Coordinates of C-alpha atoms in Angstrom, one line a residue:
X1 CA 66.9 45.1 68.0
X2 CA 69.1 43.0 70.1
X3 CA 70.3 43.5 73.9
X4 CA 74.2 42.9 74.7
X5 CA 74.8 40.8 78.0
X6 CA 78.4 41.2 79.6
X7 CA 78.3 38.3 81.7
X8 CA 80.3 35.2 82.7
X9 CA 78.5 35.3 85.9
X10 CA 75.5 32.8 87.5
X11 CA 73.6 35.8 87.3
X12 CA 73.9 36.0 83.4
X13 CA 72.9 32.3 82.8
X14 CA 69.5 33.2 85.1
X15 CA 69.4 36.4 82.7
X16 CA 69.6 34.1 79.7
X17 CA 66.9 32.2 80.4
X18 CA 64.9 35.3 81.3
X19 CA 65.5 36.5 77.4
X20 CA 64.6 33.4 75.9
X21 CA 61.6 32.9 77.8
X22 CA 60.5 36.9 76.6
X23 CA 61.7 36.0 73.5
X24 CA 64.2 38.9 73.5
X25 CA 67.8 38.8 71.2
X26 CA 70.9 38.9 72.7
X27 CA 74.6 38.7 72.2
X28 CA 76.5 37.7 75.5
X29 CA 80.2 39.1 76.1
X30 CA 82.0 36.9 77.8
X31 CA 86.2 36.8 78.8
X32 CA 86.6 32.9 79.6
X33 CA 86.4 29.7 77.9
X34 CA 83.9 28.9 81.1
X35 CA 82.0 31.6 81.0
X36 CA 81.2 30.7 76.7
X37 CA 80.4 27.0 78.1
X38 CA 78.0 28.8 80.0
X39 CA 76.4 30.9 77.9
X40 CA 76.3 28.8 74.5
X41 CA 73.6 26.5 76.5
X42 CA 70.6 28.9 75.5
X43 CA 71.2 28.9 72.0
X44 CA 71.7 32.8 71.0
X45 CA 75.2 34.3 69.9
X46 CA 78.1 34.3 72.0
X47 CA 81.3 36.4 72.1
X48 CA 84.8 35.9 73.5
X49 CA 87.4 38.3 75.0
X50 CA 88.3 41.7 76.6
X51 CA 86.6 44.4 74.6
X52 CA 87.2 48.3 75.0
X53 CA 84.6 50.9 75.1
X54 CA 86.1 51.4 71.3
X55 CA 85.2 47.6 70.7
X56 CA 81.9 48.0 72.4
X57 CA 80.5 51.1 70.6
X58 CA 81.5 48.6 67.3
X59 CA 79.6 46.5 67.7
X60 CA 76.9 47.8 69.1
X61 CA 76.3 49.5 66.1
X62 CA 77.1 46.8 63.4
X63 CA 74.6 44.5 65.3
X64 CA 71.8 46.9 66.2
X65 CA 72.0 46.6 70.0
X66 CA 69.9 49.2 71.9
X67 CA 70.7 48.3 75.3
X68 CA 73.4 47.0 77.2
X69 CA 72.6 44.4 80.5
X70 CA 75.9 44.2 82.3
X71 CA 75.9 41.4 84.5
X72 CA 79.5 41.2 85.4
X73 CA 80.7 39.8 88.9
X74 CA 80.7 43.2 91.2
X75 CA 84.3 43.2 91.1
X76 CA 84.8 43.6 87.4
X77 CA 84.1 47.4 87.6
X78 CA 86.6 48.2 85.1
X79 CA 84.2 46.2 82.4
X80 CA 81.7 48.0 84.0
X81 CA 82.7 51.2 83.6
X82 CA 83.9 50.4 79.9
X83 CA 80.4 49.3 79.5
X84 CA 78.7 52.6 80.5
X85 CA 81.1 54.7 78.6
X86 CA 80.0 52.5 75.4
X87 CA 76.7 52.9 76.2
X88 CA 76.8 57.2 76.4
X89 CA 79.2 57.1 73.2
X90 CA 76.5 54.9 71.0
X91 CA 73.4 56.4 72.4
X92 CA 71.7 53.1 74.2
X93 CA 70.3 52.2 77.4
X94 CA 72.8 51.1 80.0
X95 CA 71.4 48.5 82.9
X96 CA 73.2 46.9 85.8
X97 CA 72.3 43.9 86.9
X98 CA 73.8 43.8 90.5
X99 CA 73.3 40.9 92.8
X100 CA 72.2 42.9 96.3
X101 CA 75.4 43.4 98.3
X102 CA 75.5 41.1 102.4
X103 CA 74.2 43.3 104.5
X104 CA 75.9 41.2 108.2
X105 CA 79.7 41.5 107.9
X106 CA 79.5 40.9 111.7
X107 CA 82.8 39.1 112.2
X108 CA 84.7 39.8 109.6
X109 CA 87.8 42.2 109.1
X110 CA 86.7 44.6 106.5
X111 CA 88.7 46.2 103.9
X112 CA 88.5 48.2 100.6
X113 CA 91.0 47.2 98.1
X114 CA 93.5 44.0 97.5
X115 CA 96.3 45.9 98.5
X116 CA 94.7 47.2 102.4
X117 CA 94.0 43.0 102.5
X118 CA 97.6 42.3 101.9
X119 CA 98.3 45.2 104.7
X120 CA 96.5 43.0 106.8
X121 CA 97.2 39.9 106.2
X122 CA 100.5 40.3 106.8
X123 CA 100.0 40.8 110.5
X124 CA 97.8 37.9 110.6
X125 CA 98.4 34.1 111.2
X126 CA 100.8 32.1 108.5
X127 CA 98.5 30.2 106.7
X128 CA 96.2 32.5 104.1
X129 CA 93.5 30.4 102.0
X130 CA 92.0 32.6 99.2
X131 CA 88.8 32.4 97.7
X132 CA 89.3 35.6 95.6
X133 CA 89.5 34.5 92.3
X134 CA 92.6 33.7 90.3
X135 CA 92.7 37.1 89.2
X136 CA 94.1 39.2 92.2
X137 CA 96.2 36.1 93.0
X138 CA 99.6 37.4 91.5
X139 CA 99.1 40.2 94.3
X140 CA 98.8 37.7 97.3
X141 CA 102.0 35.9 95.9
X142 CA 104.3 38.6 95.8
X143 CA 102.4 41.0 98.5
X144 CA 103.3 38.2 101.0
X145 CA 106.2 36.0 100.5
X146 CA 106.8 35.0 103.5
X147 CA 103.2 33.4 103.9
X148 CA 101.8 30.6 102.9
X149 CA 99.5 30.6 100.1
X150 CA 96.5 28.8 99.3
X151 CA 93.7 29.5 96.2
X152 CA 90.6 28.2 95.7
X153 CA 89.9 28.5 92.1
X154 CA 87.6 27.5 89.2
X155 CA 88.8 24.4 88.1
X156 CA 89.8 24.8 84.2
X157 CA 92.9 24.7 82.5
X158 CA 93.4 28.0 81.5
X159 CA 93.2 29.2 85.6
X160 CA 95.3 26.2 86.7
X161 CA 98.0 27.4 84.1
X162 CA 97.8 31.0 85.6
X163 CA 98.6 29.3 88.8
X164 CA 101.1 27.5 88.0
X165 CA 103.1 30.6 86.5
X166 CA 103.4 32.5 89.1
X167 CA 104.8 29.0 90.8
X168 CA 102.0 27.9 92.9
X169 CA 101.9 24.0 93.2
X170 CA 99.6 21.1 93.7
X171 CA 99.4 21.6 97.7
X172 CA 98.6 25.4 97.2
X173 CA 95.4 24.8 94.5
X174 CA 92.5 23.9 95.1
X175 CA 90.3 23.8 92.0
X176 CA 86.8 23.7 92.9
X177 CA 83.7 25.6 91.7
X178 CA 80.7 26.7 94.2
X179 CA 78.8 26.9 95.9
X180 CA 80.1 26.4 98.9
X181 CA 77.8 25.2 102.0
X182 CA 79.9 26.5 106.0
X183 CA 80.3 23.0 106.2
X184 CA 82.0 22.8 103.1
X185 CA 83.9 26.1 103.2
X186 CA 85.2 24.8 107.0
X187 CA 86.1 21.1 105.9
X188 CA 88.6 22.6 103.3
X189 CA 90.1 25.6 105.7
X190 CA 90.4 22.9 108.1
X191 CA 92.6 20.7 105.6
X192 CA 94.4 23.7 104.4
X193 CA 95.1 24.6 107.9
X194 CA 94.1 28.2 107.5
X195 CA 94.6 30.7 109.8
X196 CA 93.1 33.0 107.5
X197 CA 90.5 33.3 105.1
X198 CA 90.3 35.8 102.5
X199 CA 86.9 36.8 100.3
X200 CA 85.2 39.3 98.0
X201 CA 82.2 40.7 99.2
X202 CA 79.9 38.5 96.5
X203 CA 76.8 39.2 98.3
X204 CA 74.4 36.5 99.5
X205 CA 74.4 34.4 95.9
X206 CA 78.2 34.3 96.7
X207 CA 77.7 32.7 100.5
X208 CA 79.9 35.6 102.3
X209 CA 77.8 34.7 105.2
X210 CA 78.4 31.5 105.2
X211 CA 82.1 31.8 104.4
X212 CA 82.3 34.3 107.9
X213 CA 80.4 31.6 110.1
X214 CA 82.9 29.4 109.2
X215 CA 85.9 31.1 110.2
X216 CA 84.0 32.3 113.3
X217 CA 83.3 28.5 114.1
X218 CA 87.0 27.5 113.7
X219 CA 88.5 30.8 115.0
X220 CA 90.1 32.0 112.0
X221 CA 90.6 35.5 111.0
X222 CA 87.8 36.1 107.5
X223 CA 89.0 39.4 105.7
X224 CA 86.5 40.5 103.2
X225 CA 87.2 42.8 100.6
X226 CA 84.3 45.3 100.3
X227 CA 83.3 46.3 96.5
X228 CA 84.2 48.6 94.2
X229 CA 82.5 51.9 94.4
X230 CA 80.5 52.6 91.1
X231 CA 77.5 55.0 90.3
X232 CA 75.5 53.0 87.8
X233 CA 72.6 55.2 85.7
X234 CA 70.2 52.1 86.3
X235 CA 70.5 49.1 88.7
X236 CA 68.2 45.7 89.0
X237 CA 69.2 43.1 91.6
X238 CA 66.4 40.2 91.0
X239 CA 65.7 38.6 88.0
X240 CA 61.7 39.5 88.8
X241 CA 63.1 43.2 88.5
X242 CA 65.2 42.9 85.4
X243 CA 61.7 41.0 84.6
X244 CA 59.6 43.9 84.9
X245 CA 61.5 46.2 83.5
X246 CA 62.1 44.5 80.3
X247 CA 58.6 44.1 79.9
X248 CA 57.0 47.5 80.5
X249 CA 59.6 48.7 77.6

């Protein structure tokens, strides 16, 4: 029997190693070129692109999979959700591996969705510095043209192209992977001259406290968009939980 990981994530990599070391088969799904870098480094099968529920079901069955692990980032519900539907169509165990959500928003201007951030921002300052990924970013550009953009993104070709489609230049990127220490996170909102910092709630493992003290300490405005809303069957946030659950099976 074999286990399918959906991941692409830090989290999966720590997962990976978890497998290996109980000596358990997997196949990890992955969407990026990054993310199969990643995962190719402990040596079991690998897979590359956007599958379906359809795709899913597939190949869980040509493969003998009886469980899923889906460690995808907490804002990839839509692979989530595709995840548990494949899961109740082929008859195996679904488990979410969640990393646990920052408790201390203190300071922060909270929202629910891309589009209430853009709501926001737009009554902010002038100068907006995202650290949401490159995939939301075509909603910043043309949800506010009349401010000025900056991304932080994972520095690989393929998101540097994205960028450049939607027109974004050298001054408005910058390609840089985490983590991110305050100091860091202030030094480059202080280069960018930011008035406004905008993040996903990515939980401790994604530094959103760190990324709030850092506005706080230079008196910029930090929106955080909260996560998705998703009832999972089963949920793990430690690798010493996914531990002991794999085991007692």
């Amino acid at each position: 029997m074999m286990k399918l990981l959906f991941g692409g994530t830090s989290d999966s990599t720590a997962i990976l190693g978890l497998l290996n070391e109980l000596n358990i088969s997997v196949t990890t799904s992955v969407v990026t070129d990054y993310g199969k870098h990643l995962a190719s480094k402990y040596g079991q099968p690998v897979i590359q692109g956007r599958l379906t529920a359809e795709d899913m079901v597939s190949f869980i069955k040509e493969n003998n999979v009886d469980e899923i692990i889906d460690s995808t980032h907490p804002f990839a519900d839509i692979v989530s959700r595709e995840a548990m539907r494949a899961a109740e169509m082929a008859g195996v165990k679904y488990m979410r591996f969640e990393r646990v959500a920052t408790s201390d928003l203190s300071g922060a201007i909270v929202v629910y969705s891309t589009q209430e951030a853009i709501e926001v921002i737009k009554d902010l300052g002038h100068v907006v510095y995202l650290g949401t990924g490159s995939k939301t970013l075509p909603l910043f550009v043309d949800g506010l043209p009349d401010k000025r953009i900056i991304a932080r993104v994972l520095p690989t070709s393929e998101v540097l192209l994205a960028c450049e489609k939607i027109g974004m230049v050298a001054d408005q990127i910058d390609a840089i992977k985490a983590p991110f220490t305050k100091e860091c996170n202030k030094e480059l909102l202080k280069r960018a001259n930011a008035n406004v910092f905008v993040t996903k709630e990515s939980g401790d493992v994604g530094g959103v406290r760190d990324k709030i003290d850092a506005c706080l300490e230079l008196g910029i405005d930090c929106v955080v968009i909260s996560r998705p809303k998703v009832e999972y069957p089963a949920m793990v946030s430690t690798i010493d939980e996914l531990r002991d659950y794999l085991v007692k099976q």
